[in-house]
Coordinates of C-alpha atoms and ligand atoms in Angstrom, one line a residue:
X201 CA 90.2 133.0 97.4
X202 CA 87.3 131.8 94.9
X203 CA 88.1 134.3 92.5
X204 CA 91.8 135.1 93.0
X205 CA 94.3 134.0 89.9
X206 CA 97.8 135.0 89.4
X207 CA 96.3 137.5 86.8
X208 CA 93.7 139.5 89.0
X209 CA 96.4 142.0 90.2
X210 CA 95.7 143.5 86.4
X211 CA 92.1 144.4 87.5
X212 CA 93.4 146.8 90.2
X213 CA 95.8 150.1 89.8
X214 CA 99.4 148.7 89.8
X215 CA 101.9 151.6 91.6
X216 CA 105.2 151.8 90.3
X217 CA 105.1 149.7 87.4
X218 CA 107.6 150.9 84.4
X219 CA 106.0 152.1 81.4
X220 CA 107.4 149.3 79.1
X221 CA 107.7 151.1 75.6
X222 CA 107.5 147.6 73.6
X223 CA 104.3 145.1 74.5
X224 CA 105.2 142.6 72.2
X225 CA 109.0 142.2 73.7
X226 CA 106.8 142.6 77.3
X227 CA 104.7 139.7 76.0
X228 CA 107.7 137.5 74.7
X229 CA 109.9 138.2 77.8
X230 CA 106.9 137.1 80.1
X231 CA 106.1 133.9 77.7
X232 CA 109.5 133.3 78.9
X233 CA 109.4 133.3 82.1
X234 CA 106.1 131.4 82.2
X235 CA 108.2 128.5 80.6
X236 CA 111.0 128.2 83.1
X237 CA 112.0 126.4 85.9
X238 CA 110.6 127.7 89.6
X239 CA 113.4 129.2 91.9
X240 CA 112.2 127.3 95.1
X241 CA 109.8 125.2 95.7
X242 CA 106.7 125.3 97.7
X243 CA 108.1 122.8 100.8
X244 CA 110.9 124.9 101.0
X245 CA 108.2 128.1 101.1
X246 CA 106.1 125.6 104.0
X247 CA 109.1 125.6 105.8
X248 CA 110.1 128.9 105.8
X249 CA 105.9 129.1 107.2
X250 CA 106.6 127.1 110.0
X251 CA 110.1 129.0 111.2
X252 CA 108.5 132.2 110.9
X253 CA 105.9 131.1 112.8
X254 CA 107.9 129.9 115.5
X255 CA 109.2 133.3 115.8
X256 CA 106.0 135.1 116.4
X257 CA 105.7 133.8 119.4
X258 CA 109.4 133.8 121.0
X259 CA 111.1 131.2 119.9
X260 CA 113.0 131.6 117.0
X261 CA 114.6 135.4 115.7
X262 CA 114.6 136.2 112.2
X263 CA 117.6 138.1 110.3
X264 CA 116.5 139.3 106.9
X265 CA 119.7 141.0 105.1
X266 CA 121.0 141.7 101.6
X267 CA 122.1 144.4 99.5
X268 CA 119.1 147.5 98.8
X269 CA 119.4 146.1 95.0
X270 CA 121.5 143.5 93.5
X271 CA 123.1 144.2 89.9
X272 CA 124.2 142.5 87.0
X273 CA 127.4 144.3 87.2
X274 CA 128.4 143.5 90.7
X275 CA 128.1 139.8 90.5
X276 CA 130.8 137.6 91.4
X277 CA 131.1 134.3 93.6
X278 CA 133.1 136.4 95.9
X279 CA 130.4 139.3 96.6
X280 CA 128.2 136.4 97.1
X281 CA 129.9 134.2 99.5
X282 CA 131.1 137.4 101.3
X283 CA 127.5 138.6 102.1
X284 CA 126.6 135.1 103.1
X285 CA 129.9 135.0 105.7
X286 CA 128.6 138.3 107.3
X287 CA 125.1 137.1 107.8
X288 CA 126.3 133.7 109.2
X289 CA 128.4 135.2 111.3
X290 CA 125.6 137.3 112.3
X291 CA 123.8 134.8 112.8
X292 CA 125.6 133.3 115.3
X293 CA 126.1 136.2 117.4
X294 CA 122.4 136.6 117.6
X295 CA 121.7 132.7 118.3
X296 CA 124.4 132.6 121.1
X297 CA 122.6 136.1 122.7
X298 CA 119.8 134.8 122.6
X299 CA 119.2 131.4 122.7
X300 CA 116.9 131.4 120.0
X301 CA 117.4 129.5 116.4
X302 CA 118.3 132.4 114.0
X303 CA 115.6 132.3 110.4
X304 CA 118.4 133.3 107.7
X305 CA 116.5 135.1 105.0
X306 CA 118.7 137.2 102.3
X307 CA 117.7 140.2 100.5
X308 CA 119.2 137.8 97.7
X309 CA 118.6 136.0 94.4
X310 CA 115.7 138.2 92.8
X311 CA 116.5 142.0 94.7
X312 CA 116.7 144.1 91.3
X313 CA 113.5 146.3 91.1
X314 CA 113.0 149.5 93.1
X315 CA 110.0 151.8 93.8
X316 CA 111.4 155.4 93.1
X317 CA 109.8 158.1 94.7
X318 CA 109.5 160.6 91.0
X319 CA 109.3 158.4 87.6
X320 CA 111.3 160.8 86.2
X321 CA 115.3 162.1 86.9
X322 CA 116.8 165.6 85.9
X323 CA 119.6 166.6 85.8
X324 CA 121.1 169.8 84.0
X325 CA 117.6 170.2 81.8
X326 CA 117.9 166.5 81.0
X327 CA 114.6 164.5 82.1
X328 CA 114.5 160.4 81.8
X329 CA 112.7 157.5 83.4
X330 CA 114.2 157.0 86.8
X331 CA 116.1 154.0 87.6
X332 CA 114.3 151.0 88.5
X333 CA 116.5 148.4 89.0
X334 CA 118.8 146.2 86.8
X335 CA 115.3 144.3 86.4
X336 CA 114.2 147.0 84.1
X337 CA 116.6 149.8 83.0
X338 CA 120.5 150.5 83.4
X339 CA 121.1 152.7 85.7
X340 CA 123.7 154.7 83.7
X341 CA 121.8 158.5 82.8
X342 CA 121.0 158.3 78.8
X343 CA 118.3 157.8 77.5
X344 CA 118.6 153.9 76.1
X345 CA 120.0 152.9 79.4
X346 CA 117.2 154.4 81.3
X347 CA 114.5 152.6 78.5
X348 CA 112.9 149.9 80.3
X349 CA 113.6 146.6 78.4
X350 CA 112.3 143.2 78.8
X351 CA 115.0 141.2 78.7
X352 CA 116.2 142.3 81.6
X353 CA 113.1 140.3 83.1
X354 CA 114.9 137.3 81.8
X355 CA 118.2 138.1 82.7
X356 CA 117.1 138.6 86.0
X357 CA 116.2 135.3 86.6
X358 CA 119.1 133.9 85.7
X359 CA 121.1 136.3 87.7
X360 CA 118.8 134.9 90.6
X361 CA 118.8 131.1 89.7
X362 CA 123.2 131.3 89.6
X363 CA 123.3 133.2 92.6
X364 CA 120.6 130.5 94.0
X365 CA 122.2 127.9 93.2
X366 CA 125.8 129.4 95.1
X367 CA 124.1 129.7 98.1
X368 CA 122.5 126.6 98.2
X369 CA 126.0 124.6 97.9
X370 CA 127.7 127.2 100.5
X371 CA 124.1 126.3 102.6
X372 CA 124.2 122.6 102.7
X373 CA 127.9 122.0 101.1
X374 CA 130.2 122.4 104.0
X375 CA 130.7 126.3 103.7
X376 CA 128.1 126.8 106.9
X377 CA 129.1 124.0 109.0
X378 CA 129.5 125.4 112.1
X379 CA 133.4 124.5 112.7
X380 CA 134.2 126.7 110.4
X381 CA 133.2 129.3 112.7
X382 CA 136.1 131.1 112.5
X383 CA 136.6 130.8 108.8
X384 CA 133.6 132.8 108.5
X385 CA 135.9 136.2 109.6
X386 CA 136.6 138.3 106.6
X387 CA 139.9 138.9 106.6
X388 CA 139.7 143.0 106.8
X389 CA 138.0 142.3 110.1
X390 CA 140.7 140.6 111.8
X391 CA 141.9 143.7 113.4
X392 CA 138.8 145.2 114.4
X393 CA 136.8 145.5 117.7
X394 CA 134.0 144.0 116.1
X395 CA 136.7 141.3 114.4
X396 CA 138.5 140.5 117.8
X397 CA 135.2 140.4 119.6
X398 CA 133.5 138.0 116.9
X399 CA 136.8 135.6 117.3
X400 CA 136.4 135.6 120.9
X401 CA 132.8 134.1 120.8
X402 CA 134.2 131.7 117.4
X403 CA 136.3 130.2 120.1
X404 CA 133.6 129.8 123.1
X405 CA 131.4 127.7 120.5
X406 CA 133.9 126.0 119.8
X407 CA 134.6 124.7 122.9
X408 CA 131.3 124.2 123.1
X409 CA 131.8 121.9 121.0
X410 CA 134.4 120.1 121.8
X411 CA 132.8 119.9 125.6
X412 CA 130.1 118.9 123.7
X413 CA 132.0 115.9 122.1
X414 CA 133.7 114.9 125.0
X415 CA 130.3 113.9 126.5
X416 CA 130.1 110.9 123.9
X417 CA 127.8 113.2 121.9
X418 CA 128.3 112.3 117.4
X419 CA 128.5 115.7 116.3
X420 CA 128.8 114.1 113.4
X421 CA 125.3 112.3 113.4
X422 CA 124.2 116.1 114.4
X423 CA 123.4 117.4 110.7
X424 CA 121.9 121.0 112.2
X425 CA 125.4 121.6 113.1
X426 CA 126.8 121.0 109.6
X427 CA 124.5 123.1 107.3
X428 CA 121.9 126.3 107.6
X429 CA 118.8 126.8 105.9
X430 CA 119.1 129.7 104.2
X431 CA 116.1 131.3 102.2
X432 CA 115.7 134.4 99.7
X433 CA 113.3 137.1 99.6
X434 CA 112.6 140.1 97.1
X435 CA 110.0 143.2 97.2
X436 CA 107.7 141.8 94.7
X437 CA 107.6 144.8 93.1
X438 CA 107.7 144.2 89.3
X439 CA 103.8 142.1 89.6
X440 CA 104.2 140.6 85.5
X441 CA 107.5 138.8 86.5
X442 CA 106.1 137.4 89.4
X443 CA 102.7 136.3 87.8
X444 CA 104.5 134.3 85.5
X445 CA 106.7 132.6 88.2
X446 CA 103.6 131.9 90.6
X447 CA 102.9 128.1 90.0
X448 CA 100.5 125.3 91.1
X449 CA 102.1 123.1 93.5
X450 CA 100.9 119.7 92.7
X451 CA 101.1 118.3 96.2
X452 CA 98.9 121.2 97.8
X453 CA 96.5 122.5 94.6
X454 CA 97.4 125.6 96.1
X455 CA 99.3 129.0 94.1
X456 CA 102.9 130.0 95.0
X457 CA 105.4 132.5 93.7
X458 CA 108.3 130.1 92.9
X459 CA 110.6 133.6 92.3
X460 CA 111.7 133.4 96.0
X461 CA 110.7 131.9 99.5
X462 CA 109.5 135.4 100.7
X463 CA 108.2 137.9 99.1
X464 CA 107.5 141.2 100.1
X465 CA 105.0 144.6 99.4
X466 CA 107.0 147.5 100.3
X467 CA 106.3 150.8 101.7
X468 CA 105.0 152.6 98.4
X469 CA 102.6 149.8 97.0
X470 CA 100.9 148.6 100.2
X471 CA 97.4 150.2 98.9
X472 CA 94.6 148.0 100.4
X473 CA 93.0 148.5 96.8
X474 CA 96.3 148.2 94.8
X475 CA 97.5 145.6 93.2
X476 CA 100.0 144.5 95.1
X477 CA 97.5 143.2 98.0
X478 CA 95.7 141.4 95.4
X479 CA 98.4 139.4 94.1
X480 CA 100.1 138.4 97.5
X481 CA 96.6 137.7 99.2
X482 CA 96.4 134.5 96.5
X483 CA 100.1 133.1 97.0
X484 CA 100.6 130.8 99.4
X485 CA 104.3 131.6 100.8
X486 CA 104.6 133.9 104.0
X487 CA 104.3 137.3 102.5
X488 CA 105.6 141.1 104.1
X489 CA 104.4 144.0 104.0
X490 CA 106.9 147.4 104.9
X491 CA 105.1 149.8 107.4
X492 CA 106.2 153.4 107.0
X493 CA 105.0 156.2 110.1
X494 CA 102.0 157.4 108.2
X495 CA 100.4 153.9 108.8
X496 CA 97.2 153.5 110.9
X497 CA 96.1 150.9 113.0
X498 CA 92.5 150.5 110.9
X499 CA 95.4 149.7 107.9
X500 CA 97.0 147.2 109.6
X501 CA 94.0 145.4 111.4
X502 CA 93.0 145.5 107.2
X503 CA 96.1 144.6 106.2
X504 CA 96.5 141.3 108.4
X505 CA 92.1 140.0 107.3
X506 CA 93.6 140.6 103.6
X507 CA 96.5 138.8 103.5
X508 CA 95.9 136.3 106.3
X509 CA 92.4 136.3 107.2
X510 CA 93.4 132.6 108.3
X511 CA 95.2 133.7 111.2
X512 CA 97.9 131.6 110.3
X513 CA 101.2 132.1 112.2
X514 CA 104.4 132.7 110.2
X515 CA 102.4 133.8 106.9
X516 CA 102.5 137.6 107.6
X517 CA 105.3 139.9 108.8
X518 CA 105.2 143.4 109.2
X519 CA 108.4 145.3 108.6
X520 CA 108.2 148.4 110.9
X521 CA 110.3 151.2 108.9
X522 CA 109.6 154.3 110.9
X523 CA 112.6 156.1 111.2
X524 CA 114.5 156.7 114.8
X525 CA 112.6 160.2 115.5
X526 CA 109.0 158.0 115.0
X527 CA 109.3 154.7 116.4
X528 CA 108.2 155.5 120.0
X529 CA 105.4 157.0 119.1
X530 CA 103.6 155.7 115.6
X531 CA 104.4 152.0 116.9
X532 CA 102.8 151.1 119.7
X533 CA 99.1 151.7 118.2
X534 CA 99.6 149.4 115.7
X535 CA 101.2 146.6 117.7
X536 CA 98.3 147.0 120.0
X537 CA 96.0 146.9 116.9
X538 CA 97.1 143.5 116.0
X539 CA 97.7 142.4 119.2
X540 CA 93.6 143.1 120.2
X541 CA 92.5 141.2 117.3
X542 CA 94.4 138.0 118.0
X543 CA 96.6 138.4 114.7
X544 CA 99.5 136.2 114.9
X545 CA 101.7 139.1 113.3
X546 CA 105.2 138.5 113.0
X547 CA 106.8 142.0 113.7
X548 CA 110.5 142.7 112.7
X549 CA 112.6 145.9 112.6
X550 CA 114.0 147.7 109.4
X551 CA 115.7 150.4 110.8
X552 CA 117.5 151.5 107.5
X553 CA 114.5 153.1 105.5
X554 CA 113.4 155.5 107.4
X555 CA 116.9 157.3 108.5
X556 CA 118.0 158.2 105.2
X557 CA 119.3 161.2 104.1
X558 CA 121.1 163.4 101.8
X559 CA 124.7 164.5 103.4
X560 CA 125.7 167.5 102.0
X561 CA 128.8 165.8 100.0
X562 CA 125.6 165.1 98.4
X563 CA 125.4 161.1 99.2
X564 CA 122.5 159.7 100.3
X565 CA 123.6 158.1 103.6
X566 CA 122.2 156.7 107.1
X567 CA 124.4 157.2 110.7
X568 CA 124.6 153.9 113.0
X569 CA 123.5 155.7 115.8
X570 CA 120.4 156.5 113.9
X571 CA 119.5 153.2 113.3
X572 CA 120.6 151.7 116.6
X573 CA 118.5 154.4 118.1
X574 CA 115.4 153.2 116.2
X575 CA 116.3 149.4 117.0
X576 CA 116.4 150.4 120.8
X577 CA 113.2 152.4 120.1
X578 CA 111.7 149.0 118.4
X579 CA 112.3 146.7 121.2
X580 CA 110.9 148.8 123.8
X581 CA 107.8 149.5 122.1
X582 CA 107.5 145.7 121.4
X583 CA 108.2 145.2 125.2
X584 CA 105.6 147.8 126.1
X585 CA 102.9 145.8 124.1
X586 CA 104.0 142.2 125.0
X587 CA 104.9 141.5 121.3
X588 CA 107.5 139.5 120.7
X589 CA 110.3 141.7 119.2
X590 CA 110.8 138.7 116.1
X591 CA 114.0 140.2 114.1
X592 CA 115.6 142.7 112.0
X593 CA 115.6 143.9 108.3
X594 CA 118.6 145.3 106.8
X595 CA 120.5 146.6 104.1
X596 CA 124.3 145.0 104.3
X597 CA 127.3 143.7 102.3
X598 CA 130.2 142.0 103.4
X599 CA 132.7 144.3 101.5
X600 CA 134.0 147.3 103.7
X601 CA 132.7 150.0 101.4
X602 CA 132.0 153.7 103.0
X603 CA 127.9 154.3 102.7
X604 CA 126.7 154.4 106.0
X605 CA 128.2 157.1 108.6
X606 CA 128.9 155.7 112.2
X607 CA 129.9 153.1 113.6
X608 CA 133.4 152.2 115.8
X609 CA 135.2 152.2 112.6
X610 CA 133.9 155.8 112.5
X611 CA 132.7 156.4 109.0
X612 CA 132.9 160.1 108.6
X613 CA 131.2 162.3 105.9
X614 CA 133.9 162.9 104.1
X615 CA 134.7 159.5 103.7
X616 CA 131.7 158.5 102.2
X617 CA 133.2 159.5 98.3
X618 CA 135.8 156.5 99.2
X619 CA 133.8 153.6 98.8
X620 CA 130.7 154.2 97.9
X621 CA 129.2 151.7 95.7
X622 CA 125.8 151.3 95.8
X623 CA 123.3 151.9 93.1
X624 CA 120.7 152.9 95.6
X625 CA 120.7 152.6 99.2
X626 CA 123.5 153.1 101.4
X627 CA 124.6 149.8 103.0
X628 CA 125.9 149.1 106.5
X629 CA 129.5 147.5 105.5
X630 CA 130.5 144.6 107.3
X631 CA 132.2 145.9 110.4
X632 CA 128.5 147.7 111.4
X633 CA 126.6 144.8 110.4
X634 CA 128.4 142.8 113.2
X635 CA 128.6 145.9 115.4
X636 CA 124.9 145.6 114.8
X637 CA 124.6 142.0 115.4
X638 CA 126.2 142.3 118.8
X639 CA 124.1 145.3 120.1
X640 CA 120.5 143.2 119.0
X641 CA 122.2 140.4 121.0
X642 CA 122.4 142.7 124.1
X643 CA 118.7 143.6 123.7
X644 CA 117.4 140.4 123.2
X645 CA 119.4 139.1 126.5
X646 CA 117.7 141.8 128.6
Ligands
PEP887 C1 113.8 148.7 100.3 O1 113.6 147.8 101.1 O2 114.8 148.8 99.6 C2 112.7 149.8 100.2 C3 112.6 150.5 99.1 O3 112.0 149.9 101.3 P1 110.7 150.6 101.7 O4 109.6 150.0 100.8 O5 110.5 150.3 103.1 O6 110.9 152.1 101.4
CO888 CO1 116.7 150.1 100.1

């Protein structure tokens, strides 16, 4: 790491990057963020390390889950604390199926840039920059909206450091503590399979607990059972902002990006050459890396000496996004790959990204069954390779909107014009995330 500094990624090709039309506000927005407080700090990054790397080898599961993009529009304590009730209570359906601590990790506090597949976006003759994210552009279609500006660098952070700071006081203020088990319900759920079926496990744990008490045990003195650790992740897509956030910890003399706990390279920027792999080979929190079907073992065997040529478990995670129709087959090689070279890999499951689709009401949607199938296809490749299958990735929100089709509740296409709210990606709403939760439960069991 002789020569690595938080400005090398500038020596090598940078994919989707906007084309910022104003340097100097570039320059002044980045000055900026050089100046303010970190996000997290690098313990809190350590520990994250350590939990992960329990989970490489069996013994924790990891539950990585936000929105596909936050946005400054939708922000609200509500939206916030509703996301966080739908992952806890995720959470604890995976924990109790499978025995195994649960790593919390949201899609959360700095989510607002995307890699778009064109630059550009016509419509009726009328060609702009393509939406990147509230981080950069509005995604309203005229052409000052769609202008990348700078500020919205700064605005992001705060977004990120408010939302931050919610979710740390729901973390450690009460909110999590695990009595309120059944609190955690949203109320729309109440009369749902997935509701009725969550309430009937609140109730187990909580005689658990009360079992648990009766035995002369202080739940009291117990704090694990009064507050989670709850960290944040991004796609460290937007490399200036991060630069400027990446800081020397004093205690360690080492480099890390204080924008969240983990950050990720996703699917489009993962060029061995690209800049991307240059900036997260120098930081020193666990990094991720999104794995689409086209990738070979020879990448990821590269992949894993690049980014953790120390062999250090917990610091890498690959993010297999195949799709249902791939998993069983593009998998397997390159679980073996790592496997054979005694990589401590972390491997977890986004089954979102590669089953999406245009439905011909003309949303871009996902079906449940689609992305259970390539969950079920995920586990038994991991199985097959005697990998340890160590969590899942996915796109959720606790509101009961109408993106994804499936489900028990049934989303059909025509409902999908009801609530669709998403900016980018279709979500699972919160009656398939726990549909979800349960069925991962059931595989980890067996
Ligand atoms: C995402 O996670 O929203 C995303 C764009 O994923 P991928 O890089 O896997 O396509
Ligand atoms: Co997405």
């Amino acid at each position: 790491m002789a020569d690595w500094s938080p400005q090398t990624w500038r020596d090598f090709p940078a994919a989707q990057q906007p084309d910022w039309p104003d340097e100097a506000a570039l320059a002044g927005a980045l000055d900026e963020l050089r100046a303010v407080p970190p996000l997290v700090f690098a313990g809190e990054a350590r520990s994250l390390t350590e939990a992960l790397g329990d989970a490489v080898d069996g013994r924790a599961f990891v539950l990585q889950a936000g929105d596909c993009a936050e946005s400054f529009d939708a922000f609200s304590a509500n939206d916030i604390r509703d996301k966080l009730k739908v992952i806890l209570q995720m959470a604890v359906v995976l924990t109790y199926g499978s025995g195994v601590p649960t790593v919390k990790i949201g899609r959360i506090a700095g989510q607002f840039a995307k890699p778009r597949s064109s630059p550009t976006e016509a419509r009726d003759g009328v060609v702009l920059p393509s939406f990147r994210g509230d981080m950069v552009n509005d995604f309203a279609f005229d052409a000052t909206a769609r202008r990348p500006d700078p500020t919205r660098l700064v605005r992001a952070y705060h977004q990120s450091a408010s939302t931050l700071n919610l979710l740390r006081a729901f973390a450690k203020g009460g909110f999590a503590d695990l009595s309120r088990v059944h609190a955690w319900n949203l109320e729309f759920l109440d009369a749902s399979i997935e509701g009725r079926r969550y309430e009937a496990l609140a109730t187990e744990i909580d005689r658990a607990l009360r079992f648990m008490a009766a035995c002369g045990i202080d739940l009291d003195a117990e704090h694990q059972l009064h507050q989670v650790d709850f960290y944040t992740s991004h796609e460290a897509l937007i490399l200036g902002y991060e630069e400027a956030l990446t800081r020397l910890d004093s205690l360690t003399d080492q480099w890390y990006d204080c924008s969240a706990h983990l950050l990720w390279i996703g699917e489009r920027t993962h060029q061995l050459d690209g800049a991307h792999v240059e900036f997260h080979s120098g930081i020193e929190n666990p990094v991720g890396v999104k794995l689409g079907p086209s990738t070979t073992p020879e990448e990821v065997l590269a992949l894993c000496e690049r980014l953790n040529p120390g062999r250090r478990p917990g610091r890498l995670t690959l993010v297999s996004r195949m799709g249902a129709e791939c998993v069983t087959d593009r998998l397997p090689p390159l679980l073996r790959a790592a496997r054979d070279h005694d990589h401590p890999v972390l491997w977890i499951c986004d089954p979102m990204h590669g089953n999406t689709f245009h439905h011909e009401s003309g949303f871009k949607t996902r079906d449940f069954d689609d992305v259970m199938r390539e969950l079920r296809g995920f586990f038994v490749a991991c199985d097959d390779a005697g990998v340890w299958p160590g969590g899942v990735h996915v796109e959720l929100t606790g509101d009961d909107v109408t993106e994804c089709l499936g489900g028990s509740a049934g989303v059909a296409g025509d409902d999908l014009e009801q609530r669709y709210e998403s900016e980018c990606d279709p979500r699972l709403n919160a009656r398939q995330s726990l549909d979800l939760a349960f069925q991962t439960a059931e595989l980890l069991r067996r």
